[in-house]
Short mmCIF file of C-alpha atoms in Angstrom, two decimals:
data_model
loop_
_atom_site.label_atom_id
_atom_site.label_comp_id
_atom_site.label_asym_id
_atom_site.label_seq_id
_atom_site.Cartn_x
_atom_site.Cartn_y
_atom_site.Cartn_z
CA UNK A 11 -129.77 99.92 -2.21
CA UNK A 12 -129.24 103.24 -0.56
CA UNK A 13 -127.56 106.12 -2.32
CA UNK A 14 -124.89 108.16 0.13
CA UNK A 15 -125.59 110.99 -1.60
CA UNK A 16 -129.73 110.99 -0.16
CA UNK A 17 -128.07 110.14 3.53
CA UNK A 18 -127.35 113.84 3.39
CA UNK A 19 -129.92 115.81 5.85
CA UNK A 20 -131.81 112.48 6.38
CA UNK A 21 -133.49 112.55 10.00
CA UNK A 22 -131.71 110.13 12.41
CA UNK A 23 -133.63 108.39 15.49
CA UNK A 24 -132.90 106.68 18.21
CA UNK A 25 -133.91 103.44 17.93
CA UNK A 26 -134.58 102.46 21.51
CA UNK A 27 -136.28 105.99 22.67
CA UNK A 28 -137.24 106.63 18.98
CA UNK A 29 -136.65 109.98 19.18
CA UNK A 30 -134.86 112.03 16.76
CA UNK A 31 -131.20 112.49 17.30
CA UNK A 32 -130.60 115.09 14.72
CA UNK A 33 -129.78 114.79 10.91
CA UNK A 34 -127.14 112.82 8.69
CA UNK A 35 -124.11 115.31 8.50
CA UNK A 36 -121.42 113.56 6.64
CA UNK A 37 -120.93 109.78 5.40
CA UNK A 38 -117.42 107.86 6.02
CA UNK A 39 -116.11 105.42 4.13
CA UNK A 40 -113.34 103.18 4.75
CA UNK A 41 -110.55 104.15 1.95
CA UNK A 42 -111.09 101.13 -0.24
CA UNK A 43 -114.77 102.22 -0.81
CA UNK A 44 -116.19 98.92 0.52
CA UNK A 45 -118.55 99.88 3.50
CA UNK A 46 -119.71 103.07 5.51
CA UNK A 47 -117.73 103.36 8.29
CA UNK A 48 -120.14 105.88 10.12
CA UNK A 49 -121.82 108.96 10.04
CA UNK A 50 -121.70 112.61 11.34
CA UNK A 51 -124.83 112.82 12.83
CA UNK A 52 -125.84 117.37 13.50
CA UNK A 53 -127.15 118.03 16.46
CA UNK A 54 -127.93 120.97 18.54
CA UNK A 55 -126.11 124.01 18.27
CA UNK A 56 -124.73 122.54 14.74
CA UNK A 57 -122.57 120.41 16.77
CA UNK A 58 -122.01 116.97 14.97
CA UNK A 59 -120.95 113.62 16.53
CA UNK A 60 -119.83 110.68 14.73
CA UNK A 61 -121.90 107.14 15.28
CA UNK A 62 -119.33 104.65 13.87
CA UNK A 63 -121.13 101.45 11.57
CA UNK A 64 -121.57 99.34 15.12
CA UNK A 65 -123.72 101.94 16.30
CA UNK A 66 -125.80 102.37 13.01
CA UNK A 67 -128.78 99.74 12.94
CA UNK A 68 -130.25 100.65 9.70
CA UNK A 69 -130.62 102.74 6.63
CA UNK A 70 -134.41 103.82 6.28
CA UNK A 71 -136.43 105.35 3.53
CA UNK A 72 -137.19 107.91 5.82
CA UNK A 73 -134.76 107.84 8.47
CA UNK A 74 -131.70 106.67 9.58
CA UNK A 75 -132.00 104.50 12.81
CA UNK A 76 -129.15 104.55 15.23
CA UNK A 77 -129.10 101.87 18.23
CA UNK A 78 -125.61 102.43 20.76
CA UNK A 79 -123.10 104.77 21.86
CA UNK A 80 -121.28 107.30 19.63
CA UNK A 81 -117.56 107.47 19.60
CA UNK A 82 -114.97 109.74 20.60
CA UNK A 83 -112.99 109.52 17.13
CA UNK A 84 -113.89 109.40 13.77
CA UNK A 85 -112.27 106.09 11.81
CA UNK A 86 -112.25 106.60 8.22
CA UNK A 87 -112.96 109.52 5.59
CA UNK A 88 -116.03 111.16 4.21
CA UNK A 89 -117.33 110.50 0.94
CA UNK A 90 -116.20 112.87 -1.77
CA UNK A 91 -116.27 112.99 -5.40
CA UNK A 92 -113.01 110.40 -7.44
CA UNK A 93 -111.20 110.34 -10.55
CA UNK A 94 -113.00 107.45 -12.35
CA UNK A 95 -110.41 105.36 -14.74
CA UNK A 96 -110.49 102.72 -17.17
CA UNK A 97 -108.31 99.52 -16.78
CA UNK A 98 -106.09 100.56 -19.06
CA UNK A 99 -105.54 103.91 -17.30
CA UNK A 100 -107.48 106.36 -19.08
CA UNK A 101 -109.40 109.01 -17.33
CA UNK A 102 -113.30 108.07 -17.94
CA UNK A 103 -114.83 110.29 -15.61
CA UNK A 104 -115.54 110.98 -11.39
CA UNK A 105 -117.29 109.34 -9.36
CA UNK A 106 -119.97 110.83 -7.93
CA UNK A 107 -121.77 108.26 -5.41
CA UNK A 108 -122.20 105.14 -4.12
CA UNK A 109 -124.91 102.67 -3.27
CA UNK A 110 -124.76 100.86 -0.05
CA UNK A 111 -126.83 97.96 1.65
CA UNK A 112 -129.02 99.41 4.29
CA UNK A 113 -127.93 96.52 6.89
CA UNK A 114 -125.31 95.50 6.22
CA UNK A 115 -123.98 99.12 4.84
CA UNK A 116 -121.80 97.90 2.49
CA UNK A 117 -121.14 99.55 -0.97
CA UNK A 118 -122.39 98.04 -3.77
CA UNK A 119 -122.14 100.06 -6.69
CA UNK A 120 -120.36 103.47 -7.69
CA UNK A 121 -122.07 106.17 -9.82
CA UNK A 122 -119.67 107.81 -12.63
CA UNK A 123 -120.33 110.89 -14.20
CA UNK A 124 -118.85 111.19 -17.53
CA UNK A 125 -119.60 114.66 -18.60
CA UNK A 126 -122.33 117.25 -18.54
CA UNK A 127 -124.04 116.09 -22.11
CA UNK A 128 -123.16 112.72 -21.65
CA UNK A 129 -125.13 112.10 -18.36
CA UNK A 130 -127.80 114.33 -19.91
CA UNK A 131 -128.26 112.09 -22.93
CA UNK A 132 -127.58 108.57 -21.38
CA UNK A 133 -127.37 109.15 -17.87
CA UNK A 134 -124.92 108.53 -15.33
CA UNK A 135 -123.74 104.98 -15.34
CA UNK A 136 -123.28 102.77 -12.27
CA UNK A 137 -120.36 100.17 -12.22
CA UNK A 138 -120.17 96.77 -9.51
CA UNK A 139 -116.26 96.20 -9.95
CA UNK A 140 -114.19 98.41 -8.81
CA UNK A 141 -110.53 99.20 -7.03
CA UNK A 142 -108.92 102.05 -5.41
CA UNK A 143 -105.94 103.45 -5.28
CA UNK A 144 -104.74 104.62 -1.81
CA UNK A 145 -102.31 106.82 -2.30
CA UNK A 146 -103.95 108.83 -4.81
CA UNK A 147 -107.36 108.07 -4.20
CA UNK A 148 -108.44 107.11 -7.89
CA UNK A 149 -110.99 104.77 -8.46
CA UNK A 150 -110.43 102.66 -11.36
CA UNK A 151 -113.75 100.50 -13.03
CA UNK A 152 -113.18 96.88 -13.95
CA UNK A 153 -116.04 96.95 -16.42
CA UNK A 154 -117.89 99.80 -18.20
CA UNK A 155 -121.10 97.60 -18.73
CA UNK A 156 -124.24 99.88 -17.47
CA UNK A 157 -126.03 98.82 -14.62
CA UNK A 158 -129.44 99.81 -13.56
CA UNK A 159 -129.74 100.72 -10.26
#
């Protein structure tokens, strides 16, 4: 699994010249947190273009390998911190990252944060089941069972 959160600043080559392209920018998401939709990929001058998921050929451990043409829109939204709640509505914490499948670049997982001593003492926990809300963007976790990662 691939955390979004080390995408950030990850160098991104080319995967037919392999040369490098520039550095991960910003991650999208499609709004139901199931896959990355693309990435804003920096370039020169700080400019940024996005590479939607058809253009993205794999998540590295180094870099992030990109293999077609970029696209002239972005599609979805980039990754930001949730409201984390319980089935039964409570507020349980945010959501601070995701895991995703270097092919396939689906998410897996979602980190939650709890609080400050909490994650200190126990860590943060990471949760498989999981819905969103839309409209207001909360996440809410089917199970509160720890997961390693």
């Amino acid at each position: 699994m691939k955390s979004i959160r080390a995408l950030s600043f990850m160098p991104v080559v080319c995967a037919e010249t392999g040369k490098k392209i520039g550095r991960v920018k910003a991650v999208h998401a499609d709004k139901g947190l199931h896959c990355i939709t693309g990435l804003w990929i920096s370039g020169r001058l700080g400019k940024a273009t996005f590479y939607p998921k058809s253009s993205v050929f794999m998540l590295g451990k180094t870099a992030v390998m990109i293999s077609g043409e970029k696209a002239k829109g972005e599609t979805g939204e980039k990754f930001s911190l949730r409201r984390a709640m319980n089935a039964a509505g409570e507020w349980i914490g945010v959501v601070t990252n995701a895991y995703a499948d270097p092919e396939t670049l689906e998410i897996t997982r979602l980190e939650v944060s709890r609080d400050v001593f909490s994650d200190l003492a126990r860590g943060r926990r990471t949760c498989r089941l999981f819905t969103v809300n839309e409209e207001t963007r909360d996440v809410t976790i089917e199970e509160e069972r720890e997961d390693s990662v």
